[in-house]
Coordinates of C-alpha atoms in Angstrom, one line a residue:
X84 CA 35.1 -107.3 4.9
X85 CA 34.3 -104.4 7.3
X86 CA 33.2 -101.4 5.1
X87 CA 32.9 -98.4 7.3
X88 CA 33.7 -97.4 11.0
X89 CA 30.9 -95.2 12.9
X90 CA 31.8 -92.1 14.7
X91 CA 27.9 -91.1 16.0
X92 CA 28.3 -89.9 19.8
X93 CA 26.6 -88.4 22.5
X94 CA 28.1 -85.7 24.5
X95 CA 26.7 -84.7 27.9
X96 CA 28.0 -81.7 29.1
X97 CA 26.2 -80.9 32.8
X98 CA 26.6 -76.9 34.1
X99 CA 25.1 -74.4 36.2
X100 CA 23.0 -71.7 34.4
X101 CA 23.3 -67.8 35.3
X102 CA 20.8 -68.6 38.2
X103 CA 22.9 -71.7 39.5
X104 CA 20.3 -74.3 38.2
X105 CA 21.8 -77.0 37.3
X106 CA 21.2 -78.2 34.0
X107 CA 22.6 -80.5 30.8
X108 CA 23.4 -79.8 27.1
X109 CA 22.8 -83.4 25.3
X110 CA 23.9 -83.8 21.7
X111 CA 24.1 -86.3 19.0
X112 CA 27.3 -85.7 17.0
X113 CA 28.8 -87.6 14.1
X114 CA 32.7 -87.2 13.6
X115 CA 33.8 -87.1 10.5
X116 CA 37.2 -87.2 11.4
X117 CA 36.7 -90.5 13.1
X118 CA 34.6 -92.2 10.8
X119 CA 36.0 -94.2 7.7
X120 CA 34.4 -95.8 4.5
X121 CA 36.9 -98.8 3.5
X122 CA 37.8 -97.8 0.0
X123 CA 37.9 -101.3 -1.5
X124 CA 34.1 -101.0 -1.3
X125 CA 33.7 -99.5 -4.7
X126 CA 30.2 -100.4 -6.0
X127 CA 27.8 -98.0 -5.6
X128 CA 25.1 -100.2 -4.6
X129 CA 27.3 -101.0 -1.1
X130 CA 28.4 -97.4 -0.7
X131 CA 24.4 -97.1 -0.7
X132 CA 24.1 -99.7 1.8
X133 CA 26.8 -98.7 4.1
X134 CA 25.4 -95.6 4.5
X135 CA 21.8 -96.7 5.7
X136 CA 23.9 -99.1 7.9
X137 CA 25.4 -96.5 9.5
X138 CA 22.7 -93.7 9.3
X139 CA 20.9 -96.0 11.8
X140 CA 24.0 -95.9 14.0
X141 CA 23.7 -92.3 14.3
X142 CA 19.8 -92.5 14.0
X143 CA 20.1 -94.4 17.5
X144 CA 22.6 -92.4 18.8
X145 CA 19.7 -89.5 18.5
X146 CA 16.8 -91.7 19.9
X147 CA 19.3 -92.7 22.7
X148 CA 20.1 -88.5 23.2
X149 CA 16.9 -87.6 23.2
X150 CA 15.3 -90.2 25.9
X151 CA 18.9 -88.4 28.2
X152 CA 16.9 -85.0 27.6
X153 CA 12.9 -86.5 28.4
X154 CA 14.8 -87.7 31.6
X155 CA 16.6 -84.7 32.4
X156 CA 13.3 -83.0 31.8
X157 CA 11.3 -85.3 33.6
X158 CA 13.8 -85.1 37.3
X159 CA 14.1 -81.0 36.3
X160 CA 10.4 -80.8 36.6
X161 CA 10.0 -82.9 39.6
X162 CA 12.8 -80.6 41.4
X163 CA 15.6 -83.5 41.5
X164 CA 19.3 -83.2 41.9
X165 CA 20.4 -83.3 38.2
X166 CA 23.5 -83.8 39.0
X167 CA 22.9 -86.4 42.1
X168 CA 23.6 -90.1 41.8
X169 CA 19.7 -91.2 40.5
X170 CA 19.9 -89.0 37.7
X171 CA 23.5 -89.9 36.7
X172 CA 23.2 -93.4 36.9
X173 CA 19.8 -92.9 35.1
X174 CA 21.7 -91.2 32.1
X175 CA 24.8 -94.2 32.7
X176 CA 21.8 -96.8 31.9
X177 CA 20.7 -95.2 28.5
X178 CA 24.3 -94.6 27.5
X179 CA 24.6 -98.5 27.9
X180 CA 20.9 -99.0 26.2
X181 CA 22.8 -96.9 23.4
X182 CA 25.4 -99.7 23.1
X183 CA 23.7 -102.9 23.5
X184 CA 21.2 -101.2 20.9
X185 CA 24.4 -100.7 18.7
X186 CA 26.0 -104.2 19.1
X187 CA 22.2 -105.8 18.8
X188 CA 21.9 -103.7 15.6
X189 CA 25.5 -104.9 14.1
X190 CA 24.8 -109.1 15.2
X191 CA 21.3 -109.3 13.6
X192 CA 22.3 -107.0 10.4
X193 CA 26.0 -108.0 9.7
X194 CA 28.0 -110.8 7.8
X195 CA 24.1 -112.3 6.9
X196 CA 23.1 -113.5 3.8
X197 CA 22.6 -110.8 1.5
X198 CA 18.4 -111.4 2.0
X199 CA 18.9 -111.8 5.5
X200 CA 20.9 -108.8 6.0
X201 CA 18.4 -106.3 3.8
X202 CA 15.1 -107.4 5.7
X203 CA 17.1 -106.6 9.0
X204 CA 18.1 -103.3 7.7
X205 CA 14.8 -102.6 6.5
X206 CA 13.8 -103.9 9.8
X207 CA 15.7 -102.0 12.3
X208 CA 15.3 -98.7 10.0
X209 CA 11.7 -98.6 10.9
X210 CA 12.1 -99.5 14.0
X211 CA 14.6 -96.5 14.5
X212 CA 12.2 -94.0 12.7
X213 CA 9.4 -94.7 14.2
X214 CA 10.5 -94.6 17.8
X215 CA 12.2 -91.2 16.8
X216 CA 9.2 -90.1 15.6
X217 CA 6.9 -91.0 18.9
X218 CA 10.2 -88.8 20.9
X219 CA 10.2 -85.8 18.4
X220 CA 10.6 -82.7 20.0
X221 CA 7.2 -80.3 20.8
X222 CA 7.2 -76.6 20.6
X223 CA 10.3 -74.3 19.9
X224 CA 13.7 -75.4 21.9
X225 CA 14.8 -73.4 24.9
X226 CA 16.6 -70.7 24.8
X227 CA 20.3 -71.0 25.4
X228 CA 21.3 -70.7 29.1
X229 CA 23.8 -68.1 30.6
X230 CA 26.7 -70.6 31.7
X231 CA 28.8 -69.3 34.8
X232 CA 30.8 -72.7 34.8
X233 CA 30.7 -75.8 33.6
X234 CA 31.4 -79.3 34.6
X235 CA 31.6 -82.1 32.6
X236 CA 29.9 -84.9 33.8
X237 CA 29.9 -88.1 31.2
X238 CA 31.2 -88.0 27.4
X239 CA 30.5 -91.7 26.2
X240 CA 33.3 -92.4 24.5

């Protein structure tokens, strides 16, 4: 029985700043809208468990967003293209590390036995938390950038 549908994305929005640099917004959203909790599921014990399931969806939808922004940091410090083909196709291969970490997630956690399925949870929750933890931001974040024009560049769907 599939209890719940996740709607964790990451937008990437690539412009050019006041002083034509180019440069990329990154963000982790969840969509409400999108996401669904099948109402059948009525204990409260796997409400409780759906919702760590799919908090660690979103959870590596945000690890996956913010090793986009190290390597946009890492090529904007170096002097690179941003928006040349390296650094997209750079971006392209953690949007597809976001998935594979997603379906990897779902085979090792879902349709288990009920043991089987709470050690991997457990599992791949401190998994998820601790490499957020070792890619948490440092310092205050930048300040917003005067946009002259934007152009989108990938929005995983």
């Amino acid at each position: 029985m599939t209890a719940a549908a996740t709607a964790a994305r990451i937008p990437i929005v690539g412009f050019v700043d006041g002083q034509g640099r180019a440069d990329y917004r990154v963000s982790c959203v969840f969509r409400r809208d999108s996401s669904w909790v099948n109402p059948s599921v009525t204990a409260a014990a796997d409400r409780a468990g759906t919702l760590a399931h799919e908090q660690v969806h979103f959870d590596t939808a945000e690890l996956v967003a913010r090793k986009i922004r190290r390597c946009v940091a890492e090529h904007r410090a170096a002097g690179d293209d941003l928006f040349g083909s390296a650094v997209v196709a750079e971006i392209q291969c953690l949007l597809d590390e976001y998935a594979a970490l997603g379906a990897l997630y779902d085979d090792e956690v879902n349709f288990r036995t009920p043991a089987v399925e709470a050690a991997a949870q457990r599992r791949w929750t401190l998994r998820v938390a601790r490499e957020l933890r070792a890619l948490a931001p440092t310092g205050p974040p930048p300040p917003p950038a005067l946009i002259d024009s934007f152009k989108i560049i990938i929005v995983f769907p």
